[in-house]
Coordinates of C-alpha atoms in Angstrom, one line a residue:
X73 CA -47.6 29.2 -26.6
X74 CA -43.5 28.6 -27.6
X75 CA -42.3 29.8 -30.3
X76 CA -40.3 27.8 -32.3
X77 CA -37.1 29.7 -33.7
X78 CA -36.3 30.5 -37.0
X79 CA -33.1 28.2 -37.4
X80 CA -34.9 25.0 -35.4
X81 CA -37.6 25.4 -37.8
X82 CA -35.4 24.5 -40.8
X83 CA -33.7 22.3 -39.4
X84 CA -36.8 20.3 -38.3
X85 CA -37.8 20.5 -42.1
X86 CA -34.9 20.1 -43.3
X87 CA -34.3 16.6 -41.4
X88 CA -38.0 16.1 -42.5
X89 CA -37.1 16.3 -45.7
X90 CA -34.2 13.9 -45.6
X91 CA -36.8 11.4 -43.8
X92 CA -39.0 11.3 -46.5
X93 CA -36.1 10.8 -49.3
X94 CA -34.6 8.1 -47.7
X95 CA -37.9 5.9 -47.4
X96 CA -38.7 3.3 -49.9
X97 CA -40.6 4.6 -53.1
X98 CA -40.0 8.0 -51.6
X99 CA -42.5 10.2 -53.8
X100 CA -45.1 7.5 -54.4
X101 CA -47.0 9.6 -50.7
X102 CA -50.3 8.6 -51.4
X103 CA -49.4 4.6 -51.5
X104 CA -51.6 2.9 -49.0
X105 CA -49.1 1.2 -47.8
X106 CA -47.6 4.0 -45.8
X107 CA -49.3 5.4 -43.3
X108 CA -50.6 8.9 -42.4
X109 CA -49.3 10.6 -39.0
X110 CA -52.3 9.3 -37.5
X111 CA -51.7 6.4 -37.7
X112 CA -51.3 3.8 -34.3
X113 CA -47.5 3.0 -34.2
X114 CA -47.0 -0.7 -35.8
X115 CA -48.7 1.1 -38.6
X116 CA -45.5 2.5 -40.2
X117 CA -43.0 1.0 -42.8
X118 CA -40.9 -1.4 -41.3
X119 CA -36.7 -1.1 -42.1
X120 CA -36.6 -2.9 -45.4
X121 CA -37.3 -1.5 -48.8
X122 CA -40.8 -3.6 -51.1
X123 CA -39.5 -5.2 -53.7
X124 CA -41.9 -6.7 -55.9
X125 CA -42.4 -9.8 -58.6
X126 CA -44.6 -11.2 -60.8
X127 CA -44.7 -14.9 -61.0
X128 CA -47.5 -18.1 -61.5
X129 CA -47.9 -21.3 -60.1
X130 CA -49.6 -23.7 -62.2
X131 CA -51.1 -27.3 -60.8
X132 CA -52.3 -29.6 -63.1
X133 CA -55.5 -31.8 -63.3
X134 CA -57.6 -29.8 -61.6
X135 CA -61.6 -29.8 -61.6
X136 CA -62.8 -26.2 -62.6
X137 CA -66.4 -25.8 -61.7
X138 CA -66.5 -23.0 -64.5
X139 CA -65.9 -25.4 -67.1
X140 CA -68.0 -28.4 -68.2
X141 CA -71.5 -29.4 -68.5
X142 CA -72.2 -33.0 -66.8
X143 CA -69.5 -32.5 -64.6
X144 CA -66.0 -30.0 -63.9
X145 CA -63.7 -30.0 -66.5
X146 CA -60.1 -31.2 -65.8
X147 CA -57.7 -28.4 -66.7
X148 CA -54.4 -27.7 -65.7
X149 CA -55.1 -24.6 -63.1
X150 CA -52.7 -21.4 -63.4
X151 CA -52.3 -19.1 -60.8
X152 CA -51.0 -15.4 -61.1
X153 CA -49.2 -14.4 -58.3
X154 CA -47.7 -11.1 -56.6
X155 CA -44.3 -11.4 -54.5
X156 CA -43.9 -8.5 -52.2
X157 CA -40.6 -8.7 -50.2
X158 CA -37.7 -7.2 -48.1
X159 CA -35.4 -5.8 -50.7
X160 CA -32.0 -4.3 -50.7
X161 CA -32.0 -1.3 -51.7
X162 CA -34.6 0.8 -53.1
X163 CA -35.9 2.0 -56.7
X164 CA -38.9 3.7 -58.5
X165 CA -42.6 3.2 -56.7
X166 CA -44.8 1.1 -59.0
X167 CA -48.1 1.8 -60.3
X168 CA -50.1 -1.5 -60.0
X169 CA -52.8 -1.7 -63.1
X170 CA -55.9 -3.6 -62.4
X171 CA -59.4 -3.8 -62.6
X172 CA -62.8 -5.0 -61.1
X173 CA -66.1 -6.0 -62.5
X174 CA -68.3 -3.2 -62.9
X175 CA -72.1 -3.4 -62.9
X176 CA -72.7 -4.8 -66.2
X177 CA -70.0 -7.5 -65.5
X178 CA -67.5 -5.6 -67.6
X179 CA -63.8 -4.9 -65.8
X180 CA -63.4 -1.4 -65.0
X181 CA -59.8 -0.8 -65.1
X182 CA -57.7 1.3 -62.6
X183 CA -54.6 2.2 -61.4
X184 CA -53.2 1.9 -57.7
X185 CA -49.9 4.2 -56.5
X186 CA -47.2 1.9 -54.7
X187 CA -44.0 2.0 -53.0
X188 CA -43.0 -1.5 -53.7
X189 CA -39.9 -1.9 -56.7
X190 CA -40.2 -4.3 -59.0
X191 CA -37.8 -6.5 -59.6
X192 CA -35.1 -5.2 -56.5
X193 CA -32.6 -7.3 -55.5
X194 CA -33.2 -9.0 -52.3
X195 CA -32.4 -8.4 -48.6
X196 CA -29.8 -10.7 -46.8
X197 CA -31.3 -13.4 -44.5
X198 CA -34.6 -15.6 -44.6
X199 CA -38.1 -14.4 -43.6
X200 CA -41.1 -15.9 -42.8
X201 CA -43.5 -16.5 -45.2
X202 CA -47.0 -14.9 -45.5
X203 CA -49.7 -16.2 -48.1
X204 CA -52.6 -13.4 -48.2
X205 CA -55.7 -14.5 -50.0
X206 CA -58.2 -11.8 -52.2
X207 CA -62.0 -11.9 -51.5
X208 CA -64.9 -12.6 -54.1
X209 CA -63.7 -10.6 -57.3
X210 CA -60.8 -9.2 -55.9
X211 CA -57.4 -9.1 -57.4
X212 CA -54.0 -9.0 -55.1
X213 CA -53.1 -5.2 -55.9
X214 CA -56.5 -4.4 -53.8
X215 CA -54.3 -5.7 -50.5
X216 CA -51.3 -3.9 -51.5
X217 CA -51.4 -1.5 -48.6
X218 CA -51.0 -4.8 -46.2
X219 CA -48.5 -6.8 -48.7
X220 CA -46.4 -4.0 -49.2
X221 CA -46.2 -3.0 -45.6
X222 CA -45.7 -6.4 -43.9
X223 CA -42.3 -6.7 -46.8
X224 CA -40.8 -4.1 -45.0
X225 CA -41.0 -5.6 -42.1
X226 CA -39.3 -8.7 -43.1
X227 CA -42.1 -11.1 -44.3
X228 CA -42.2 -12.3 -47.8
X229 CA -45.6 -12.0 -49.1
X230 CA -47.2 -14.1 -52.0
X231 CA -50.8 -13.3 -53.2
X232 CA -52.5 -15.5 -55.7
X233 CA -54.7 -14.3 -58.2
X234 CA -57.9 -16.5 -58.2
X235 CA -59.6 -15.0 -61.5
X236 CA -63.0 -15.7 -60.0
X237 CA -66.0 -14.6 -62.5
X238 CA -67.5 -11.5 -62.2
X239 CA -69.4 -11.1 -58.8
X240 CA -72.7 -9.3 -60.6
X241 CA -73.4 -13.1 -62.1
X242 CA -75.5 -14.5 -59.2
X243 CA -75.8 -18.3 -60.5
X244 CA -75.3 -21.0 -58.7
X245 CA -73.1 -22.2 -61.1
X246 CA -70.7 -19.2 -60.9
X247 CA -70.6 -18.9 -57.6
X248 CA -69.3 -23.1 -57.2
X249 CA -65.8 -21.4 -58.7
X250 CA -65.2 -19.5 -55.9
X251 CA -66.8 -22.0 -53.2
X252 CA -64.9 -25.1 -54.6
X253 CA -61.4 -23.1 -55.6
X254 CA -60.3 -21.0 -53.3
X255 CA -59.5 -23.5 -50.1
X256 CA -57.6 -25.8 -52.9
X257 CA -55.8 -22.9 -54.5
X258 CA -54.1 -21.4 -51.3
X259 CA -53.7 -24.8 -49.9
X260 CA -51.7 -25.6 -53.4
X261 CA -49.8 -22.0 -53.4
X262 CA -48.9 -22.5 -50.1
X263 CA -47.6 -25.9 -50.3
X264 CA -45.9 -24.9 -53.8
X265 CA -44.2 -21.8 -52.0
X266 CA -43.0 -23.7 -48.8
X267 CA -41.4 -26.5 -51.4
X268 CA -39.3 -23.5 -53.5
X269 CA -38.4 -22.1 -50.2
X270 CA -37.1 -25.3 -49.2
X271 CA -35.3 -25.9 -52.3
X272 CA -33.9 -22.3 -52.3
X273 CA -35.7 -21.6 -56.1
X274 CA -35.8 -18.3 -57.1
X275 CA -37.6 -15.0 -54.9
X276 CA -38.7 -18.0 -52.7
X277 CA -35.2 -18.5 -51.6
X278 CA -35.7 -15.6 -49.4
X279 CA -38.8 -17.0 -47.2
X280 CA -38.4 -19.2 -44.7
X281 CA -41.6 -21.9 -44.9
X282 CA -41.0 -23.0 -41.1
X283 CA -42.7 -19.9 -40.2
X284 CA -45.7 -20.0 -42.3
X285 CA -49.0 -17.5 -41.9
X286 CA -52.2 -17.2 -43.6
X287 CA -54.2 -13.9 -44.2
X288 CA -57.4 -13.7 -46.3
X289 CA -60.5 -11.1 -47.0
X290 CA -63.8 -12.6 -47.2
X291 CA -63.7 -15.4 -49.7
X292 CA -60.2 -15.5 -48.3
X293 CA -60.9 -15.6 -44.9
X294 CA -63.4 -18.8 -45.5
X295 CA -60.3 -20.6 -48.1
X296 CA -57.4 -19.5 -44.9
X297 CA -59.3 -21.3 -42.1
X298 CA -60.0 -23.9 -44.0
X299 CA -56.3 -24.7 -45.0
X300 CA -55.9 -23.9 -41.2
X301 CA -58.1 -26.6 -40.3
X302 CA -61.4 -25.8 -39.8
X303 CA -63.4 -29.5 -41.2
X304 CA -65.6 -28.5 -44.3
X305 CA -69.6 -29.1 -44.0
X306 CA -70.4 -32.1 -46.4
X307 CA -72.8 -29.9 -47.7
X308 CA -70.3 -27.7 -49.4
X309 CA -70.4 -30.3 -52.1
X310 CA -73.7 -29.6 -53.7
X311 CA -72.2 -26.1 -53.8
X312 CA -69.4 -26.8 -55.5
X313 CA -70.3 -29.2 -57.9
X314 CA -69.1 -31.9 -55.6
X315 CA -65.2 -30.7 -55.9
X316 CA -64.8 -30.2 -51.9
X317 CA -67.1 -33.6 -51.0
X318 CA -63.6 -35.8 -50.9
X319 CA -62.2 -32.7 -48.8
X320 CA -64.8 -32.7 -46.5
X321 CA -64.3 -36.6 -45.8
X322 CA -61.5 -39.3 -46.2
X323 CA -58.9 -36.7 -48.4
X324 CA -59.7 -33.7 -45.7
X325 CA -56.1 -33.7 -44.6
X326 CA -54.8 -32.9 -48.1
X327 CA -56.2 -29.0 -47.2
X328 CA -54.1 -28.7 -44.2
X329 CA -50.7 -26.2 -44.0
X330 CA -48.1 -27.3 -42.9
X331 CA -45.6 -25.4 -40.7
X332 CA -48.5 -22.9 -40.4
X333 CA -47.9 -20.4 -36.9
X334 CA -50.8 -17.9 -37.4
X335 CA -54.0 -16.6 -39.3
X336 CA -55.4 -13.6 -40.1
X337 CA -59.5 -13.7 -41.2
X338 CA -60.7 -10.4 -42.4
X339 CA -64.5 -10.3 -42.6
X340 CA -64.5 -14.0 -43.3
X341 CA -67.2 -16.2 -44.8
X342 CA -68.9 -18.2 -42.2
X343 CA -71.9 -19.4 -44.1
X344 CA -72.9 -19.3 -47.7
X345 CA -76.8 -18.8 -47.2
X346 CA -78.1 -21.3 -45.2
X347 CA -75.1 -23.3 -45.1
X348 CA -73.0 -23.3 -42.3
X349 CA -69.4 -24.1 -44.3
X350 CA -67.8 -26.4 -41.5
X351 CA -69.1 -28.9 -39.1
X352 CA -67.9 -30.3 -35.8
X353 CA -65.7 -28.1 -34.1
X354 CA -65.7 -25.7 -37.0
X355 CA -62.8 -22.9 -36.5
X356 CA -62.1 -24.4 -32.8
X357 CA -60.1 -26.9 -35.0
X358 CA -57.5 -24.4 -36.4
X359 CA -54.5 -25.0 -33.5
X360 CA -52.8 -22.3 -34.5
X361 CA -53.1 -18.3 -33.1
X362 CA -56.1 -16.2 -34.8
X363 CA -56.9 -12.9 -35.7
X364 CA -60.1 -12.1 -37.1
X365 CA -61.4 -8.9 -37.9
X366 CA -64.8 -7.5 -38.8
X367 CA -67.4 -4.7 -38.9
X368 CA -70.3 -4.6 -37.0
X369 CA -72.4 -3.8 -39.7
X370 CA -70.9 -6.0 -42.1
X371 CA -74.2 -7.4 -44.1
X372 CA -72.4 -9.1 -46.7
X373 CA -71.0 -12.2 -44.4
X374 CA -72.4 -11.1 -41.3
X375 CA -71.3 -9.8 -37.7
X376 CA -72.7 -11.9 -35.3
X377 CA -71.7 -15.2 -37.7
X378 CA -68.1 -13.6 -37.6
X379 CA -68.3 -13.2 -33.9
X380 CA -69.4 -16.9 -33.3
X381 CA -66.3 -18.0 -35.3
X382 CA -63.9 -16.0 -32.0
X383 CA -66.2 -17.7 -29.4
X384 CA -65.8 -21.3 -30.7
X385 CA -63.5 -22.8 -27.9
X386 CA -60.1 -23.5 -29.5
X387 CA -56.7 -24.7 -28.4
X388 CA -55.0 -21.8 -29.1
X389 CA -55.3 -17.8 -28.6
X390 CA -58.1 -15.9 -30.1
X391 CA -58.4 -12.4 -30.8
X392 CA -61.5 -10.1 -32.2
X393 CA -60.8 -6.8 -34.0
X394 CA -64.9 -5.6 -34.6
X395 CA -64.9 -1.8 -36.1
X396 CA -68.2 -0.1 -34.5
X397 CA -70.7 0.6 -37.5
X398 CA -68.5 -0.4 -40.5
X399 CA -69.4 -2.6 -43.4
X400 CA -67.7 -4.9 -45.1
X401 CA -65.0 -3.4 -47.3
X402 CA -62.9 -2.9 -44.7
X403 CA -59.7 -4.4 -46.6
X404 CA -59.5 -2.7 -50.1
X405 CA -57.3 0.1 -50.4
X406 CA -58.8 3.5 -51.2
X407 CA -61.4 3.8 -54.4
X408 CA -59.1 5.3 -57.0
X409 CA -60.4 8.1 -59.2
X410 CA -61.5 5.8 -61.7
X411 CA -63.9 3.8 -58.8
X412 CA -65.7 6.8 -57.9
X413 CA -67.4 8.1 -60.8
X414 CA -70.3 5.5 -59.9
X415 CA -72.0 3.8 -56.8
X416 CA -71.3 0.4 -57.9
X417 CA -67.6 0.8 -58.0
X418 CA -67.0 3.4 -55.0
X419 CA -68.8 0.5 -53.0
X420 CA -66.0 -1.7 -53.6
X421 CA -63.9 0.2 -51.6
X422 CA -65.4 2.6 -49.2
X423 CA -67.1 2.2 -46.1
X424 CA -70.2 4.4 -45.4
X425 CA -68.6 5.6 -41.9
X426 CA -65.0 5.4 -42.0
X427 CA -61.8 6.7 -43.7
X428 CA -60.1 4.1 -45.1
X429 CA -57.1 6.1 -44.3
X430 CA -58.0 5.2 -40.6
X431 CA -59.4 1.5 -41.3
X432 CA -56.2 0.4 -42.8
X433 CA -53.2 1.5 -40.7
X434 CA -55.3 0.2 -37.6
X435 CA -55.3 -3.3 -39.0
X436 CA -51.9 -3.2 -40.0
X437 CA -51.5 -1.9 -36.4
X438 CA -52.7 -5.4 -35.1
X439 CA -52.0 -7.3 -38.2
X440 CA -47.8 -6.7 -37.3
X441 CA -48.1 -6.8 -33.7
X442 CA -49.9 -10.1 -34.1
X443 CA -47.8 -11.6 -36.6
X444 CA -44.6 -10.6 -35.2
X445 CA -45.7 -12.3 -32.0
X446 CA -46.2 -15.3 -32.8
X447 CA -44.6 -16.0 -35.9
X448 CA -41.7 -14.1 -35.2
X449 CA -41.7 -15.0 -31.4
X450 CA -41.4 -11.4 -30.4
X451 CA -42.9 -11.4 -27.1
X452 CA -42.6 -7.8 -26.6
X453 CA -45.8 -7.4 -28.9
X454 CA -48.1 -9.0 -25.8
X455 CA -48.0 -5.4 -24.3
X456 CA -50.1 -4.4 -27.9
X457 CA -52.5 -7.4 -27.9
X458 CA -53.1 -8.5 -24.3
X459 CA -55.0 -6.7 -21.8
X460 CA -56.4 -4.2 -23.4
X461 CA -59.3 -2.7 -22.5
X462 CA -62.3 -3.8 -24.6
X463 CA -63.9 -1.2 -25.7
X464 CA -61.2 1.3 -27.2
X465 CA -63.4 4.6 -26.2
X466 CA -63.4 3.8 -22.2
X467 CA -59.5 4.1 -22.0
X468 CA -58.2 6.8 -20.1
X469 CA -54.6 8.2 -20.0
X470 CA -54.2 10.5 -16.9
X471 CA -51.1 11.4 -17.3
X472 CA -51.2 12.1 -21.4
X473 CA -50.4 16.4 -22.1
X474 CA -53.1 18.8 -22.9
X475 CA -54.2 19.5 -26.5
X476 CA -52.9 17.1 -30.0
X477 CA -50.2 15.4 -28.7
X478 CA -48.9 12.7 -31.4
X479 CA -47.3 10.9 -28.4
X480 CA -48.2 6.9 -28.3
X481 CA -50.3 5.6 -25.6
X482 CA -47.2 3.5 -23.6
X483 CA -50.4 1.1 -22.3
X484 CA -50.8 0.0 -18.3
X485 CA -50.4 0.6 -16.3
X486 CA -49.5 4.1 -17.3
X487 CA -52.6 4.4 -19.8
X488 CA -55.3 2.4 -20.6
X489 CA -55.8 3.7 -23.8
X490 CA -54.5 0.9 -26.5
X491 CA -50.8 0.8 -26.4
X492 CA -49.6 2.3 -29.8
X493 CA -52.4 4.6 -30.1
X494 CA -52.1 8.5 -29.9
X495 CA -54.8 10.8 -27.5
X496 CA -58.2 10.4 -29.1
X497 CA -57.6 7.9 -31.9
X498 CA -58.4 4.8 -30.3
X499 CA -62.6 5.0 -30.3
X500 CA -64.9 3.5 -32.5
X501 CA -63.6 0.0 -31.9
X502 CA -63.4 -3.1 -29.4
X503 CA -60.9 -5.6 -28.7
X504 CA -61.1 -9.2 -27.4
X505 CA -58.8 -11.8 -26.8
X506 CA -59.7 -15.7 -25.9
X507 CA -56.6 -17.2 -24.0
X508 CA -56.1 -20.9 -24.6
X509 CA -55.2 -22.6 -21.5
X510 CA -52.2 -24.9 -21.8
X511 CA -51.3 -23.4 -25.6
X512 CA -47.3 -23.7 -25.9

């Protein structure tokens, strides 16, 4: 074995060092956002510093199914919302206070590291626009490992807060806020943000709403290919106290994105129970590029549910992300201490098989290749999404050195292990992809 000299040594630390100072929220090292070394490379922190803003959209005259006896109430509906985006220059890593409903229905409140600024000027030049959707009792600063790392690669990112009720109330009745809301709401943020964008208001002055993409978790993933155009089952109604019965007939349009170029459905909702939520062609409606993601052991919506929404024949490209024995909370970030004194809360976050310091940089892996493709146009990215090999444990690299080597796989026909993916780390998962014959 080498040795390495003395002198190359400290130079080697010393320009690791420098590295690490000149990052964005350099000292903020266990933000989710940034990955660890072993991580697949479209994992890492784009160029840009995270800046970050605070904000609310409010639409009024809106039916809340959480309000009212005989029928929803008609309130005016606000909307907290979370702006990560492509700053200028760097400043102090935030600590993002939230909370989640604990067993008894009361918020347990916690603390999240991150290396997004608030408040940071913003970068020169216009970026595409990226609405990213919590799940069921969520809150934004859950997805901050994904918001904060797509800013820094040049996509603004707004993510509403829905405020659902807390998810231990099992009524039917609490559950219609979620059902009913959560299509409307990111169909109204998204519209509301594409309109400031156009008219150069504020933070939105930065995003570009030509080049529109939707990401949601769970809930999410059921309101994002919705909005994307998936037609709603009529019988959503009963479950939502008849809000979504107009949207699943004559005033169906109204849900639709405009300028939309790509979504992203992590663990969607296919069903609630026994109701399948659309009808017709279902997801094969949505015209626009999708990435879906899931566990195979996902109990809460369901693998092979998930699975049938990437086999529905579509008119455009397809792809199918399924992590081999993982559950469903495969997009929170990392149970902080205060989530792991008791089962309830730990299972928020953590998955019973695998590190969520692996299960996040590999979506973010895909998640940037697949955005930058084809919302960005950057054709390059094919070589990190198309013909792979399906199953990530059956690719071999003849040519890769002995022993750990953090060297990337360079993909065929060099390697067939997945392109971006150092010796060893790409097992455990599969990957499929649907062409669309004829898609622009």
């Amino acid at each position: 074995m080498r040795r390495v000299g003395l002198g190359l040594g400290l130079a080697a630390a010393a320009l690791a060092v420098a590295a690490t100072a000149q990052r964005p929220g350099a000292g903020q090292g266990d933000a989710p956002a940034r990955p660890p070394v072993d991580a697949p490379e479209l994992a890492r922190l784009g160029r840009y510093p995270v800046g970050v803003q605070r904000s609310r959209f409010v639409q009024p005259g809106q039916a809340d199914p959480l309000q009212g006896r005989d029928r929803p109430a008609i309130v005016d509906r606000e909307l907290p919302l979370l702006i990560w985006y492509p700053a200028a220059s760097a400043g102090r890593g935030i600590t993002y206070k939230t909370a989640l409903s604990g067993e008894d229905g009361r918020d347990v409140a916690f603390d999240l590291p991150g290396l997004a600024s608030p408040d940071r000027p913003v970068a020169a030049g216009r970026f595409p626009l990226v609405i990213l959707a919590h799940g069921y009792g969520n809150t934004p600063e859950v997805l901050s490992w994904l918001g904060e790392n797509l800013a820094s690669k040049g996509y603004v990112v707004v993510a509403p807060a829905f405020r659902d009720p807390p998810i231990g109330i099992r009524t039917d009745a609490a559950r219609a806020g979620p059902i009913a809301r959560r299509p409307l709401d990111i169909a109204f943020v998204t519209a509301e943000a594409q309109a400031r964008a156009d008219q150069h208001k504020g933070i939105f002055a930065a995003a570009d709403p030509t080049r529109t993409a939707l990401i949601g978790y769970s809930m999410g993933g059921y309101g994002v290919l919705t909005v994307g155009g998936a037609p709603l089952n009529p019988a959503m109604g009963k479950l939502s106290r008849d809000i979504l019965t107009p949207f699943a007939a004559d005033r169906a349009s109204e849900l639709r994105a405009k300028n939309l170029k790509a979504i992203v459905a992590l663990a969607p909702a296919a069903r609630f129970g026994a109701v399948p939520i659309w009808t017709g062609q279902g997801v094969g409606a949505v015209s626009v590029p999708t990435l879906i993601v899931v566990g195979d052991h996902d109990r809460v919506v369901g693998h092979e549910a998930v699975r049938a929404l990437f086999n529905a024949p579509a008119p455009a490209p397809r792809y199918l992300l399924t992590f081999a024995q993982a559950g469903h909370s495969i997009a929170l970030t990392p149970a902080p201490p205060a989530m792991r004194q008791r089962f309830w809360d730990m299972d928020w976050f953590e998955d019973a098989v695998w590190r969520k310091d692996r299960l996040l940089p590999i979506q973010t892996h895909f998640i940037t290749a697949f955005l930058d493709r084809y919302v960005k146009g950057e054709t390059g990215r094919d070589a990190y999404l198309n013909g792979l090999t399906v199953q990530s444990d059956t690719g071999r690299w003849p040519g890769a050195p002995v022993g750990r080597v953090a060297q990337y796989s360079p993909g065929p026909p060099a390697s067939t292990v997945w392109k971006g993916f150092q010796p060893g780390r790409a097992v455990g998962m599969s990957f499929e992809y649907r062409s669309a014959p004829g898609w622009r």
